[in-house]
């Protein structure tokens, strides 16, 4: 079974530029998450999708961050314009719903490391 | 308020010793789940072990066990016979939300270093 795919792995941009990250979840996983992990901290949820609908985007800085999940499969996270404090690893994860003995475990991609100069 | 608290920023342990990583949580929901993930320097998040709030026994997975003390709201990870490859960041996380809307809230992590 293929895991969660993310690209690019690394991106370096100047502040005020834009950047986009792509994620393809595990096949059949209806729920998709974008987490931001700043160096030395735990992951923080930015946005959660159930199929192609947004479940939780309460911590997404909507003035500069946007995300979409067209057709309920892959997803794109965009930052425009980027700030220095956006330097972080952006982790995409997917999961199956709870129930039928499932725990709600999140399966993570390798992450996209963003450096804003 | 922090929902997941990991009070040990760093731990140093000799190879082959056992190590306990602390985690306390805060929730008023009677149904929740607790997870531990390992994050090596390469960056991927590796699932280690899970404990459900209604589980009667402590979870175990190979060298990993979870010391679940529900009344104290603690879910400490115990690694027996530590190995050099165990050096990594370790995150405790709590599942919140109901079917279709569940998410994980993470602690700040503990950096574990195994010395030869």
Short mmCIF file of C-alpha atoms in Angstrom, two decimals:
data_model
loop_
_atom_site.label_atom_id
_atom_site.label_comp_id
_atom_site.label_asym_id
_atom_site.label_seq_id
_atom_site.Cartn_x
_atom_site.Cartn_y
_atom_site.Cartn_z
CA UNK A 1 0.00 0.00 0.00
CA UNK A 2 1.44 3.37 -1.00
CA UNK A 3 1.90 5.90 1.78
CA UNK A 4 1.07 9.59 1.91
CA UNK A 5 2.95 11.42 -0.84
CA UNK A 6 4.09 15.02 -0.50
CA UNK A 7 6.02 17.40 -2.72
CA UNK A 8 8.27 19.25 -2.85
CA UNK A 9 10.44 17.94 0.00
CA UNK A 10 12.32 21.20 0.29
CA UNK A 11 11.58 24.78 -0.77
CA UNK A 12 13.48 27.99 -0.18
CA UNK A 13 11.80 31.30 -0.99
CA UNK A 14 12.15 34.98 -0.21
CA UNK A 15 9.63 36.64 2.10
CA UNK A 16 6.53 37.93 0.31
CA UNK A 17 6.84 35.24 -2.36
CA UNK A 18 4.29 32.45 -2.73
CA UNK A 19 4.65 28.70 -2.39
CA UNK A 20 2.41 25.67 -2.85
CA UNK A 21 2.63 22.21 -1.36
CA UNK A 22 0.91 19.11 -2.70
CA UNK A 23 -0.31 16.02 -0.88
CA UNK A 24 -1.80 12.74 -2.05
CA UNK A 25 -3.24 10.69 0.82
CA UNK A 26 -3.44 6.94 1.18
CA UNK A 27 -6.09 5.55 -1.15
CA UNK A 28 -9.46 5.32 0.58
CA UNK A 29 -8.59 7.71 3.41
CA UNK A 30 -11.41 10.24 3.53
CA UNK A 31 -9.82 12.54 6.09
CA UNK A 32 -6.80 14.67 5.21
CA UNK A 33 -4.84 16.97 7.52
CA UNK A 34 -2.23 19.67 7.08
CA UNK A 35 -0.01 20.26 10.10
CA UNK A 36 2.66 22.93 10.58
CA UNK A 37 5.72 21.91 12.60
CA UNK A 38 8.07 24.71 13.59
CA UNK A 39 11.57 23.58 14.55
CA UNK A 40 11.65 22.21 18.09
CA UNK A 41 7.86 22.13 18.48
CA UNK A 42 5.09 19.63 18.06
CA UNK A 43 2.89 19.61 14.95
CA UNK A 44 0.03 22.10 14.94
CA UNK A 45 -3.12 21.43 12.93
CA UNK A 46 -3.75 23.99 10.20
CA UNK A 47 -6.69 22.46 8.36
CA UNK A 48 -8.67 19.22 8.23
CA UNK A 49 -10.75 17.93 5.33
CA UNK A 50 -13.39 15.23 5.30
CA UNK A 51 -13.62 14.22 1.65
CA UNK A 52 -13.61 17.66 -0.07
CA UNK A 53 -15.24 19.58 2.79
CA UNK A 54 -13.42 21.55 5.49
CA UNK A 55 -13.97 20.17 9.01
CA UNK A 56 -11.62 22.45 10.95
CA UNK A 57 -9.59 25.44 9.78
CA UNK A 58 -9.67 27.40 13.02
CA UNK A 59 -5.87 27.70 13.21
CA UNK A 60 -5.26 28.48 9.55
CA UNK A 61 -4.00 32.07 9.03
CA UNK A 62 -6.54 32.78 6.34
CA UNK A 63 -5.04 36.10 5.31
CA UNK A 64 -2.10 34.26 3.78
CA UNK A 65 -2.79 30.52 3.84
CA UNK A 66 -5.29 28.67 1.69
CA UNK A 67 -5.94 25.01 1.06
CA UNK A 68 -8.17 22.97 -1.16
CA UNK A 69 -8.98 19.34 -1.73
CA UNK A 70 -10.56 19.01 -5.12
CA UNK A 71 -12.52 15.81 -5.78
CA UNK A 72 -11.82 14.63 -2.23
CA UNK A 73 -8.45 13.09 -3.04
CA UNK A 74 -5.25 15.13 -3.27
CA UNK A 75 -4.80 18.52 -1.66
CA UNK A 76 -2.80 21.71 -2.11
CA UNK A 77 -1.70 24.11 0.63
CA UNK A 78 -0.68 27.60 -0.51
CA UNK A 79 1.06 30.43 1.28
CA UNK A 80 0.91 33.92 -0.22
CA UNK A 81 2.69 36.10 0.75
CA UNK A 82 5.14 34.15 2.89
CA UNK A 83 6.60 35.56 6.10
CA UNK A 84 9.78 34.62 7.91
CA UNK A 85 7.76 32.91 10.64
CA UNK A 86 6.27 30.52 8.08
CA UNK A 87 9.57 28.64 8.00
CA UNK A 88 8.56 25.15 9.11
CA UNK A 89 7.88 21.62 7.99
CA UNK A 90 4.41 21.16 6.53
CA UNK A 91 3.15 17.68 7.26
CA UNK A 92 0.27 16.09 5.43
CA UNK A 93 -1.55 13.17 7.04
CA UNK A 94 -4.56 11.03 6.30
CA UNK A 95 -6.77 8.67 8.25
CA UNK A 96 -9.74 6.37 8.12
CA UNK A 97 -12.82 7.19 10.21
CA UNK A 98 -13.17 5.85 13.73
CA UNK A 99 -15.14 2.69 14.27
CA UNK A 100 -14.82 -0.95 13.31
CA UNK A 101 -11.86 -1.30 15.65
CA UNK A 102 -9.99 1.61 14.11
CA UNK A 103 -8.14 4.03 16.35
CA UNK A 104 -8.09 7.15 14.22
CA UNK A 105 -4.34 6.79 13.71
CA UNK A 106 -2.85 9.40 11.40
CA UNK A 107 -0.53 8.30 8.61
CA UNK A 108 1.99 11.00 7.78
CA UNK A 109 3.92 11.93 4.67
CA UNK A 110 7.60 12.82 4.81
CA UNK A 111 6.83 16.52 5.02
CA UNK A 112 7.74 19.60 3.01
CA UNK A 113 10.41 21.76 4.60
CA UNK A 114 9.97 25.47 3.89
CA UNK A 115 12.66 28.06 4.49
CA UNK A 116 11.67 31.72 4.09
CA UNK A 117 14.59 34.14 3.75
CA UNK B 1 -4.28 25.67 28.23
CA UNK B 2 -2.08 22.87 27.02
CA UNK B 3 -4.04 19.72 26.28
CA UNK B 4 -0.92 17.57 26.05
CA UNK B 5 2.06 18.27 28.28
CA UNK B 6 5.47 16.71 27.87
CA UNK B 7 7.68 18.10 30.62
CA UNK B 8 11.00 16.60 29.52
CA UNK B 9 12.54 18.62 26.67
CA UNK B 10 15.50 16.23 26.54
CA UNK B 11 16.47 12.84 27.95
CA UNK B 12 19.85 11.11 27.89
CA UNK B 13 19.99 7.37 28.50
CA UNK B 14 22.65 4.68 28.28
CA UNK B 15 22.15 1.99 25.68
CA UNK B 16 20.24 -1.06 26.95
CA UNK B 17 18.65 0.85 29.81
CA UNK B 18 14.89 1.37 30.06
CA UNK B 19 13.52 4.88 29.66
CA UNK B 20 10.20 6.50 30.55
CA UNK B 21 8.92 9.50 28.63
CA UNK B 22 6.25 11.48 30.45
CA UNK B 23 2.95 12.68 29.04
CA UNK B 24 -0.05 14.21 30.78
CA UNK B 25 -3.26 15.22 29.07
CA UNK B 26 -6.36 17.26 29.74
CA UNK B 27 -9.82 16.45 28.47
CA UNK B 28 -13.39 16.28 29.75
CA UNK B 29 -14.49 13.89 27.00
CA UNK B 30 -14.89 10.32 28.31
CA UNK B 31 -13.94 8.91 24.91
CA UNK B 32 -10.45 9.69 23.68
CA UNK B 33 -7.31 8.03 22.42
CA UNK B 34 -3.65 8.53 23.18
CA UNK B 35 -0.83 7.99 20.71
CA UNK B 36 2.93 8.07 20.75
CA UNK B 37 4.87 8.92 17.60
CA UNK B 38 8.62 8.83 16.95
CA UNK B 39 10.25 11.41 14.68
CA UNK B 40 13.85 10.64 13.68
CA UNK B 41 16.11 13.34 12.27
CA UNK B 42 14.90 12.43 8.78
CA UNK B 43 11.55 13.94 9.74
CA UNK B 44 8.94 11.25 9.18
CA UNK B 45 6.39 10.59 11.93
CA UNK B 46 6.35 6.94 12.93
CA UNK B 47 3.41 5.55 14.91
CA UNK B 48 4.52 3.57 17.96
CA UNK B 49 1.60 2.74 20.23
CA UNK B 50 -2.05 3.53 20.98
CA UNK B 51 -4.19 3.50 24.14
CA UNK B 52 -7.93 3.97 24.12
CA UNK B 53 -9.65 5.61 27.08
CA UNK B 54 -11.82 2.55 27.66
CA UNK B 55 -9.01 0.01 27.34
CA UNK B 56 -8.62 -1.93 30.56
CA UNK B 57 -5.05 -2.99 30.01
CA UNK B 58 -1.94 -0.98 29.23
CA UNK B 59 -0.96 -1.16 25.57
CA UNK B 60 2.24 -2.93 24.54
CA UNK B 61 4.02 -3.14 21.17
CA UNK B 62 7.32 -5.00 21.28
CA UNK B 63 9.77 -2.91 23.32
CA UNK B 64 7.20 -0.14 23.76
CA UNK B 65 4.60 -0.06 26.50
CA UNK B 66 2.25 2.64 27.62
CA UNK B 67 1.79 3.26 31.35
CA UNK B 68 -1.80 4.54 31.35
CA UNK B 69 -3.01 6.09 34.60
CA UNK B 70 -6.46 7.40 33.81
CA UNK B 71 -7.20 9.07 37.15
CA UNK B 72 -3.94 10.99 36.94
CA UNK B 73 -4.44 11.69 33.23
CA UNK B 74 -1.02 10.40 32.36
CA UNK B 75 0.13 8.20 29.48
CA UNK B 76 3.85 7.63 29.82
CA UNK B 77 5.80 5.74 27.17
CA UNK B 78 8.22 3.11 28.40
CA UNK B 79 10.97 1.86 26.10
CA UNK B 80 12.71 -1.24 27.37
CA UNK B 81 16.30 -2.15 26.48
CA UNK B 82 16.98 1.08 24.58
CA UNK B 83 18.96 0.99 21.34
CA UNK B 84 21.03 3.62 19.52
CA UNK B 85 18.33 3.76 16.86
CA UNK B 86 15.84 4.96 19.46
CA UNK B 87 17.49 8.40 19.43
CA UNK B 88 14.76 10.72 18.09
CA UNK B 89 12.01 13.14 19.03
CA UNK B 90 9.00 11.52 20.68
CA UNK B 91 5.55 13.06 20.59
CA UNK B 92 2.53 12.25 22.69
CA UNK B 93 -0.80 13.04 21.04
CA UNK B 94 -4.46 12.89 22.00
CA UNK B 95 -7.34 12.17 19.65
CA UNK B 96 -10.19 14.62 19.88
CA UNK B 97 -13.50 14.73 18.08
CA UNK B 98 -16.06 12.22 16.95
CA UNK B 99 -16.49 10.07 13.88
CA UNK B 100 -15.36 11.85 10.75
CA UNK B 101 -14.03 14.84 12.65
CA UNK B 102 -11.31 13.30 14.76
CA UNK B 103 -7.93 15.00 14.93
CA UNK B 104 -4.72 14.62 16.90
CA UNK B 105 -3.39 17.30 19.26
CA UNK B 106 0.34 16.97 19.90
CA UNK B 107 2.60 17.82 22.79
CA UNK B 108 5.88 19.70 22.45
CA UNK B 109 7.91 16.52 22.32
CA UNK B 110 10.88 15.00 24.12
CA UNK B 111 14.25 14.58 22.45
CA UNK B 112 15.70 11.22 23.46
CA UNK B 113 19.40 10.56 23.05
CA UNK B 114 20.78 7.07 23.57
CA UNK B 115 24.46 7.00 24.50
CA UNK B 116 26.64 3.97 23.62
#
